[in-house]
Amino acid sequence: MPHRLLRFGLSRKHPEPRMFTRHENLKPAYDVVIIGAGGHGLACAYYLARDHGIRNVAVLERGYLGGGNTGRNTTIIRSNYLTPEGVKFYDESVRLWQDLAVDFDLNLFYSTRGHFTLAHTDSAMRTMRWRAEVNKHFGVRSEAVDAAFVKRAIPMMDMQCAGHAPIVGALFHEPGAIARHDAVAWGYGRGADRRGVEIHQQCEVTGIRTRGGRVEGVDTTRGPIATQRVLCAVAGFTPRLLDMVGLHTPISIHPLQAMVSEPLKPWLDPIIVSGSLHVYVSQTARGELVMGASLDPYELHSTRSTLEFAEGLASHMIDLFPFLGEVKVNRQWAGLADMTPDFAPIMGTTPLEGFFLDAGWGTWGFKAMPVCGKTMSHTVATGRNHALIEGFAIDRFEHYRLTGEKGAASVGH
Amino acid sequence: MKILVCPLNGPRPVSEFAYGGEVRPGPDPDTCSDAEWSAHVFNRSGVPAIKYEWWCHLASGFWFIAERDTLRDAVIATHPAEMGRRPLPPRGAP
């Protein structure tokens, strides 16, 4: 038997089916080069090939596929934002998410849970009502609910939060969901690969060549490439890429940490967020509690973890759920968040012709992968910003036309 | 716990401090163009480097300047805020 197994394993007739084709060499030229094989870059490659017929595309990744913020987030999908631009954009993303597993023929563990943003003060409740009204205006299912509703939905939560931050109500967003993050990147990657897109891992971009305000090519650790169109989708590495082409943005990099508990029996169905306690938490299909908090307080380009973060988050978790006191933390990690001053992304065309940006995704990028792929592929294919991303253009700062999403994008402010 | 050396209070845990952003000399508001001014208001140097930064010791309300490597999170030196009145000596990549 071991002999037969060995023969099978070494036989060229029965190669192991792989998710992606491995390409030994770069071609000298591509129609489009996408920098960053995370969810955003791969989604754009997928829709470029599927919807726009642009298949001569290379996706370059300096590490491994989905190894950046795609694999480091807390996988919450929602559209209960504050600005009309944000609500319309994320609502389209939620719609795309719901069909994605069928598109890919891959189980994404997409699980609609309902999403509670807790309010501990009257002023927070006012923001919840504001968000609910904007959401409903655009057909998104969100409601401001009172404390009794929250208690019925999550009976095991301490509604007094240990006495110092009693819950007065919440924003309830019924379509709130979680998904398996790796599967999304792999699904987009496989879909793009099957349509002729080349994914090159361990291929770092070292320079971007321009002439007369146009992109001419990309230099990599595996040789130069000629291309007229480059999409930069590199999250926390965005400033370093922009430095290569001399563009300036308000993006600054802060680590965002998260951690996960040991697996427990299913007990927490909805996703819980508390801005005042700096906590968001959901329970995965495996039973682990995935927990996150606010950004690290100062600029840093390192994915190190800190004990202060774990202690702070654990103490707030125990305020909400005192019975978790005995539960162990399994893992802790960090990602590099590319933060913007208005908590909205920076997307679309740039002053450099042929250079497109999908950045400024800070702490809110996972849920947006499908709609970013759709809108950026349209933008790259036509050279004009898609209507849904006009509020996120790079020149909005110059004109002081910010898209203020701070009240809905993040916790801890 | 990370320790920061405050020029006034000596070594203190970093949780006692607030980060105030990079020390950035601004353009003259009377003579600069609108584009220069909005670039100063919003744009930041986002690349990792050894940077001069404003920090505040919260308990004493004391502002000072720290030289910090934003790639390794290492504080190289701290200086009194008066240093910001003169042009700062240039710092290289980390």
XYZ file of C-alpha atoms in Angstrom:
507
model
C 0.000 0.000 0.000
C 2.715 2.567 0.855
C 4.428 1.627 -2.411
C 1.211 2.209 -4.415
C 0.634 5.479 -2.587
C 4.169 6.619 -3.403
C 3.726 5.728 -7.066
C 0.446 7.658 -7.134
C 2.060 10.604 -5.440
C 4.982 10.761 -7.853
C 2.903 10.087 -10.967
C 2.542 12.963 -13.368
C -0.777 11.486 -14.515
C -2.533 12.367 -11.258
C -1.333 15.817 -10.275
C -2.800 17.187 -7.092
C -5.528 19.677 -8.032
C -4.397 23.159 -7.011
C -6.423 26.307 -6.395
C -4.079 28.344 -8.613
C -1.651 27.866 -11.467
C 1.945 28.513 -10.492
C 3.713 30.737 -13.016
C 7.498 30.432 -13.100
C 8.192 33.625 -15.038
C 6.663 37.032 -15.531
C 5.665 38.014 -19.046
C 7.415 41.138 -20.415
C 4.109 43.038 -20.614
C 0.564 42.966 -19.260
C -2.555 45.021 -19.986
C -3.052 45.613 -16.267
C -0.764 45.037 -13.270
C -2.444 44.786 -9.880
C -0.153 45.258 -6.884
C -1.409 43.285 -3.882
C -3.034 39.827 -3.929
C -5.424 40.486 -1.088
C -9.186 40.403 -1.388
C -9.341 43.829 -3.030
C -6.703 43.192 -5.701
C -7.973 39.703 -6.521
C -11.593 40.874 -6.685
C -10.584 43.544 -9.195
C -8.676 40.949 -11.250
C -11.699 38.628 -11.160
C -14.177 41.245 -12.388
C -11.711 42.619 -14.974
C -11.514 39.130 -16.496
C -15.169 38.178 -16.037
C -17.032 41.415 -16.786
C -14.616 43.442 -18.920
C -12.807 40.743 -20.908
C -9.374 42.010 -19.757
C -7.473 38.793 -19.041
C -3.847 39.710 -19.671
C -3.515 40.734 -16.021
C -0.790 40.071 -13.440
C -1.479 40.243 -9.711
C 1.817 40.773 -7.845
C 2.139 39.880 -4.178
C 5.257 40.396 -2.112
C 4.157 37.877 0.547
C 1.513 35.219 0.088
C -2.044 35.411 -1.170
C -4.493 36.875 1.355
C -1.729 37.194 3.973
C -2.240 40.886 4.706
C -5.347 42.498 6.122
C -7.546 40.024 4.205
C -6.402 37.357 6.647
C -6.181 39.639 9.694
C -9.598 41.274 9.988
C -12.619 40.306 12.063
C -14.761 39.490 8.973
C -17.787 41.655 9.779
C -19.995 42.501 6.788
C -22.549 45.304 7.140
C -23.890 48.403 5.383
C -25.219 50.498 8.319
C -23.039 53.516 7.524
C -23.702 57.206 8.036
C -23.183 59.076 4.754
C -25.367 58.480 1.660
C -22.167 57.695 -0.321
C -21.136 55.067 2.220
C -24.563 53.467 2.639
C -25.124 53.045 -1.127
C -21.629 51.676 -1.633
C -21.634 49.131 1.211
C -25.230 48.081 0.467
C -24.143 47.083 -3.032
C -21.291 45.129 -1.435
C -23.636 43.210 0.894
C -25.804 42.347 -2.135
C -22.761 40.997 -3.995
C -21.595 39.031 -0.931
C -24.839 37.116 -0.784
C -24.296 35.518 -4.236
C -20.550 35.118 -4.002
C -20.422 31.475 -2.835
C -22.498 30.461 -5.881
C -20.304 32.565 -8.205
C -17.179 30.850 -6.851
C -18.647 27.363 -6.270
C -16.888 27.576 -2.908
C -18.297 27.605 0.626
C -17.535 31.027 2.136
C -19.290 30.241 5.443
C -21.317 33.397 4.824
C -23.556 33.641 7.848
C -26.180 36.364 8.367
C -26.267 37.048 12.102
C -27.771 40.471 12.698
C -25.524 43.269 13.968
C -26.011 45.304 17.159
C -24.140 48.579 17.668
C -24.696 49.258 21.360
C -25.402 52.754 22.667
C -24.394 53.516 26.256
C -25.328 57.220 26.244
C -28.110 59.438 24.918
C -25.721 61.069 22.456
C -24.713 57.660 21.078
C -28.409 56.816 20.745
C -28.875 59.996 18.707
C -26.181 58.812 16.251
C -27.919 55.401 16.062
C -31.230 57.073 15.100
C -29.420 59.202 12.533
C -27.763 56.123 11.013
C -31.061 54.187 11.057
C -32.876 56.975 9.193
C -30.134 57.379 6.557
C -30.039 53.577 6.141
C -33.813 53.231 5.741
C -33.854 56.082 3.238
C -31.630 53.940 0.998
C -33.568 50.726 1.654
C -31.057 49.241 4.146
C -32.646 47.347 7.033
C -31.515 49.155 10.203
C -33.577 50.129 13.253
C -32.863 52.047 16.450
C -34.011 49.677 19.205
C -34.414 50.095 22.970
C -32.696 48.278 25.832
C -35.555 45.762 26.233
C -35.132 44.665 22.585
C -31.380 44.207 23.102
C -31.940 42.198 26.279
C -34.391 39.870 24.504
C -31.942 39.313 21.626
C -28.818 38.795 23.789
C -30.086 37.582 27.192
C -26.600 36.609 28.421
C -25.199 40.148 28.167
C -24.773 42.297 31.282
C -27.019 45.243 30.359
C -25.347 47.375 33.067
C -21.813 46.588 31.771
C -20.526 46.137 35.324
C -22.395 49.300 36.332
C -20.297 51.915 34.586
C -21.737 51.945 31.043
C -25.391 50.811 31.086
C -26.801 49.953 27.648
C -29.636 52.323 26.696
C -30.349 50.944 23.232
C -28.718 49.939 19.963
C -28.698 50.189 16.207
C -29.929 46.800 14.957
C -28.841 45.943 11.429
C -30.476 42.730 10.311
C -28.267 41.906 7.265
C -25.045 42.027 9.377
C -22.984 38.918 8.557
C -19.624 37.193 8.916
C -17.710 35.059 6.412
C -14.525 33.024 6.193
C -11.927 35.538 5.073
C -9.392 33.165 3.460
C -12.093 31.566 1.340
C -13.029 34.917 -0.188
C -9.480 35.635 -1.329
C -9.110 32.070 -2.600
C -12.452 32.217 -4.407
C -11.570 35.452 -6.187
C -8.053 34.151 -6.880
C -9.239 30.859 -8.360
C -11.944 32.585 -10.407
C -9.407 35.054 -11.814
C -6.805 32.305 -12.410
C -9.274 30.182 -14.394
C -9.995 33.168 -16.633
C -6.330 33.665 -17.481
C -5.138 36.110 -14.807
C -1.612 35.356 -13.510
C -1.049 35.498 -9.755
C 2.622 35.905 -8.796
C 3.419 35.464 -5.122
C 6.775 36.388 -3.537
C 7.144 39.082 -6.193
C 7.806 42.492 -4.681
C 7.384 45.763 -6.560
C 10.544 47.847 -6.243
C 9.647 50.755 -8.501
C 7.020 52.191 -10.838
C 8.270 53.703 -14.085
C 6.528 56.795 -15.444
C 7.051 59.146 -18.376
C 5.260 62.419 -19.028
C 2.686 61.877 -16.282
C 1.827 58.350 -17.477
C 2.589 54.895 -16.114
C 5.028 52.935 -18.292
C 5.918 49.903 -16.260
C 6.675 48.237 -12.970
C 10.023 46.990 -11.634
C 9.907 43.898 -9.465
C 12.301 41.589 -7.662
C 11.662 39.154 -10.518
C 12.279 41.577 -13.368
C 10.660 44.524 -15.132
C 7.164 44.580 -16.637
C 5.793 46.977 -19.237
C 2.214 48.103 -18.579
C 0.050 51.172 -19.079
C -2.265 50.512 -16.153
C -1.402 49.790 -12.519
C -3.806 49.298 -9.631
C -2.343 49.761 -6.154
C -4.306 47.712 -3.574
C -1.796 47.246 -0.771
C -3.501 48.556 2.404
C -0.802 49.360 4.982
C 1.937 49.581 2.336
C 0.122 52.289 0.347
C 2.379 55.208 1.418
C 5.492 53.268 0.359
C 3.997 52.588 -3.087
C 2.818 56.201 -3.452
C 6.321 57.356 -2.546
C 7.563 55.560 -5.690
C 5.343 57.740 -7.908
C 5.558 60.979 -5.886
C 1.878 61.144 -4.879
C 0.859 62.523 -1.482
C -2.219 61.537 0.533
C -3.445 61.949 4.111
C -2.972 58.207 4.747
C -1.113 57.305 7.915
C -0.483 53.787 9.174
C -1.621 52.491 12.549
C -1.677 48.847 13.675
C -5.086 47.325 14.366
C -4.944 44.373 16.713
C -7.403 41.523 17.214
C -7.593 38.258 19.098
C -9.552 35.029 19.205
C -10.702 32.839 22.110
C -10.634 29.085 22.441
C -13.642 27.411 20.751
C -16.892 27.384 22.754
C -20.307 25.855 22.158
C -22.422 28.190 19.999
C -23.955 30.799 22.319
C -23.538 34.150 20.577
C -25.572 34.487 17.402
C -25.494 38.220 16.593
C -22.446 40.422 16.061
C -21.970 42.861 18.955
C -20.223 46.226 18.632
C -19.737 48.821 21.337
C -18.083 52.091 20.380
C -17.846 53.255 23.991
C -16.268 50.023 25.240
C -14.066 49.741 22.108
C -15.219 46.171 21.400
C -16.568 44.185 18.493
C -17.157 40.456 18.773
C -18.753 37.579 16.898
C -18.658 33.799 17.220
C -17.372 31.866 14.217
C -18.721 28.590 12.842
C -15.844 26.891 14.746
C -17.056 28.431 18.024
C -14.180 30.858 18.540
C -14.958 34.392 19.652
C -13.301 36.814 17.227
C -12.679 40.067 19.061
C -11.334 43.423 18.014
C -10.926 46.877 19.497
C -9.745 50.320 18.456
C -6.567 51.253 16.618
C -3.203 51.510 18.284
C -2.866 55.155 19.303
C 0.205 56.124 17.266
C 1.761 55.595 13.833
C 3.624 52.299 13.468
C 4.575 50.022 10.561
C 4.801 46.807 12.542
C 2.369 43.948 13.115
C 3.566 43.294 16.652
C 1.024 42.407 19.357
C 0.898 44.003 22.793
C -0.157 42.743 26.207
C -1.865 46.089 26.950
C -4.181 45.500 24.015
C -5.125 41.978 25.128
C -5.705 43.154 28.707
C -7.807 46.144 27.662
C -9.961 44.170 25.255
C -10.422 41.291 27.708
C -11.530 43.672 30.445
C -14.178 45.235 28.188
C -15.332 41.791 27.028
C -15.859 40.852 30.681
C -17.866 44.050 31.223
C -20.261 42.769 28.543
C -20.094 39.029 29.285
C -18.827 38.393 32.853
C -19.012 34.601 32.455
C -16.124 34.732 29.935
C -13.692 35.280 32.821
C -12.442 31.675 32.636
C -12.167 31.511 28.845
C -8.684 31.475 27.338
C -7.331 33.609 24.507
C -5.930 31.425 21.742
C -4.279 33.815 19.336
C -3.521 37.505 18.961
C -2.339 39.370 15.864
C -2.274 42.743 14.108
C -2.699 44.266 10.666
C -1.525 47.601 9.248
C -4.498 49.925 8.774
C -4.147 52.753 6.236
C -6.179 55.432 7.986
C -7.720 58.523 6.387
C -8.888 61.621 8.309
C -12.564 61.172 7.303
C -12.657 57.368 7.765
C -13.611 56.874 4.101
C -11.419 55.167 1.468
C -9.396 56.802 -1.321
C -10.353 55.162 -4.617
C -10.182 55.638 -8.355
C -8.057 57.588 -10.787
C -5.073 59.665 -9.649
C -3.199 62.655 -11.140
C -0.798 60.072 -12.643
C -2.454 58.669 -15.763
C -2.821 54.898 -15.676
C -2.196 54.713 -11.911
C -5.297 53.690 -9.969
C -5.704 53.571 -6.228
C -7.818 51.342 -3.989
C -6.579 52.457 -0.572
C -7.435 54.156 2.675
C -9.286 51.039 3.757
C -8.213 51.489 7.364
C -10.313 49.263 9.575
C -13.294 48.858 7.208
C -12.036 47.096 4.077
C -13.134 43.454 4.370
C -16.846 44.049 3.839
C -16.096 46.164 0.762
C -14.095 43.601 -1.243
C -16.806 42.669 -3.779
C -17.962 46.216 -4.485
C -14.374 47.454 -4.660
C -13.609 44.750 -7.218
C -16.671 45.729 -9.251
C -16.114 49.477 -9.154
C -12.319 49.413 -9.521
C -12.461 46.989 -12.464
C -14.893 49.380 -14.154
C -12.592 52.312 -13.342
C -9.462 50.538 -14.612
C -11.231 49.298 -17.761
C -12.775 52.646 -18.723
C -10.309 55.105 -17.156
C -13.202 56.918 -15.433
C -14.339 56.654 -11.828
C -17.411 54.469 -11.285
C -20.426 56.486 -10.054
C -20.450 54.660 -6.692
C -16.915 55.778 -5.795
C -17.140 59.474 -6.696
C -17.353 60.415 -3.014
C -14.035 58.650 -2.366
C -11.844 60.449 -4.936
C -8.281 61.433 -4.055
C -8.934 65.140 -4.794
C -11.669 65.511 -2.155
C -9.155 66.757 0.418
C -7.854 69.524 -1.845
C -11.448 70.794 -2.119
C -12.287 70.219 1.570
C -15.152 67.907 0.503
C -14.684 65.125 3.025
C -16.933 62.053 3.293
C -17.269 61.883 7.073
C -17.757 58.258 8.102
C -16.106 58.414 11.510
C -19.386 57.876 13.358
C -20.025 54.556 11.600
C -16.697 53.166 10.425
C -14.823 52.405 13.597
C -14.920 52.140 17.372
C -13.191 54.143 20.067
C -13.709 57.832 19.369
C 4.840 48.118 29.077
C 6.738 50.487 26.823
C 8.662 53.242 28.598
C 9.022 56.766 27.239
C 11.547 59.173 28.762
C 9.789 62.500 29.320
C 12.278 65.413 29.397
C 10.458 66.788 32.469
C 9.256 63.679 34.357
C 11.797 61.051 33.396
C 10.910 57.468 32.374
C 7.141 56.853 32.439
C 4.881 54.130 30.926
C 3.646 54.975 27.415
C 0.014 54.799 28.594
C 0.622 58.147 30.351
C 1.336 59.846 27.036
C -0.683 61.038 24.050
C 0.695 61.058 20.506
C 0.378 64.413 18.741
C 1.552 63.591 15.225
C 4.684 64.472 13.305
C 6.412 67.831 13.837
C 5.658 69.549 10.529
C 6.716 73.115 9.804
C 3.804 74.744 7.935
C 3.853 77.094 4.945
C 3.304 80.815 5.518
C -0.520 81.178 5.375
C -0.231 84.722 3.966
C 1.824 83.802 0.938
C 1.172 80.122 0.148
C -1.294 78.926 -2.501
C -4.601 77.165 -1.691
C -3.146 73.883 -2.915
C -0.084 74.228 -0.650
C -2.305 74.999 2.308
C -4.704 72.049 1.799
C -1.713 69.756 1.276
C -0.349 70.945 4.623
C -3.720 70.504 6.360
C -4.353 66.948 5.147
C -1.324 65.215 3.675
C 1.074 63.244 5.829
C 4.358 61.484 5.286
C 3.007 57.942 5.670
C 6.231 56.048 4.955
C 8.201 54.475 7.794
C 11.154 56.617 8.915
C 12.827 58.078 11.950
C 10.487 60.999 12.615
C 10.248 63.950 14.995
C 6.892 63.695 16.766
C 4.861 65.661 19.280
C 4.077 63.754 22.472
C 2.308 64.955 25.610
C 2.744 63.646 29.145
C -0.938 63.717 30.104
C -0.581 63.784 33.883
C 1.560 66.937 33.782
C 0.276 68.388 30.488
C 3.889 68.643 29.261
C 4.480 68.664 25.492
C 7.821 67.579 24.061
C 9.433 66.202 20.900
C 10.417 62.545 20.475
C 12.584 61.071 17.736
C 11.014 57.725 16.948
C 11.620 54.974 14.400
C 8.103 54.254 13.104
C 9.175 50.911 11.620
C 10.531 49.377 14.818
C 8.654 51.473 17.398
C 11.934 52.514 19.018
C 12.271 55.928 20.666
C 15.755 57.212 19.908
C 15.689 60.438 21.922
C 13.317 62.951 23.484
C 13.795 66.711 23.458
C 12.113 69.728 25.088
C 9.453 71.391 22.904
C 11.740 74.424 22.359
C 13.606 72.294 19.817
C 10.627 72.804 17.478
C 11.371 76.557 17.217
C 14.493 75.930 15.148
C 14.809 73.930 11.890
C 15.132 70.263 12.888
C 18.237 68.348 11.800
C 17.229 65.893 9.045
C 16.720 62.216 9.887
C 17.142 59.378 7.443
C 15.311 56.149 6.760
C 14.994 53.673 9.644
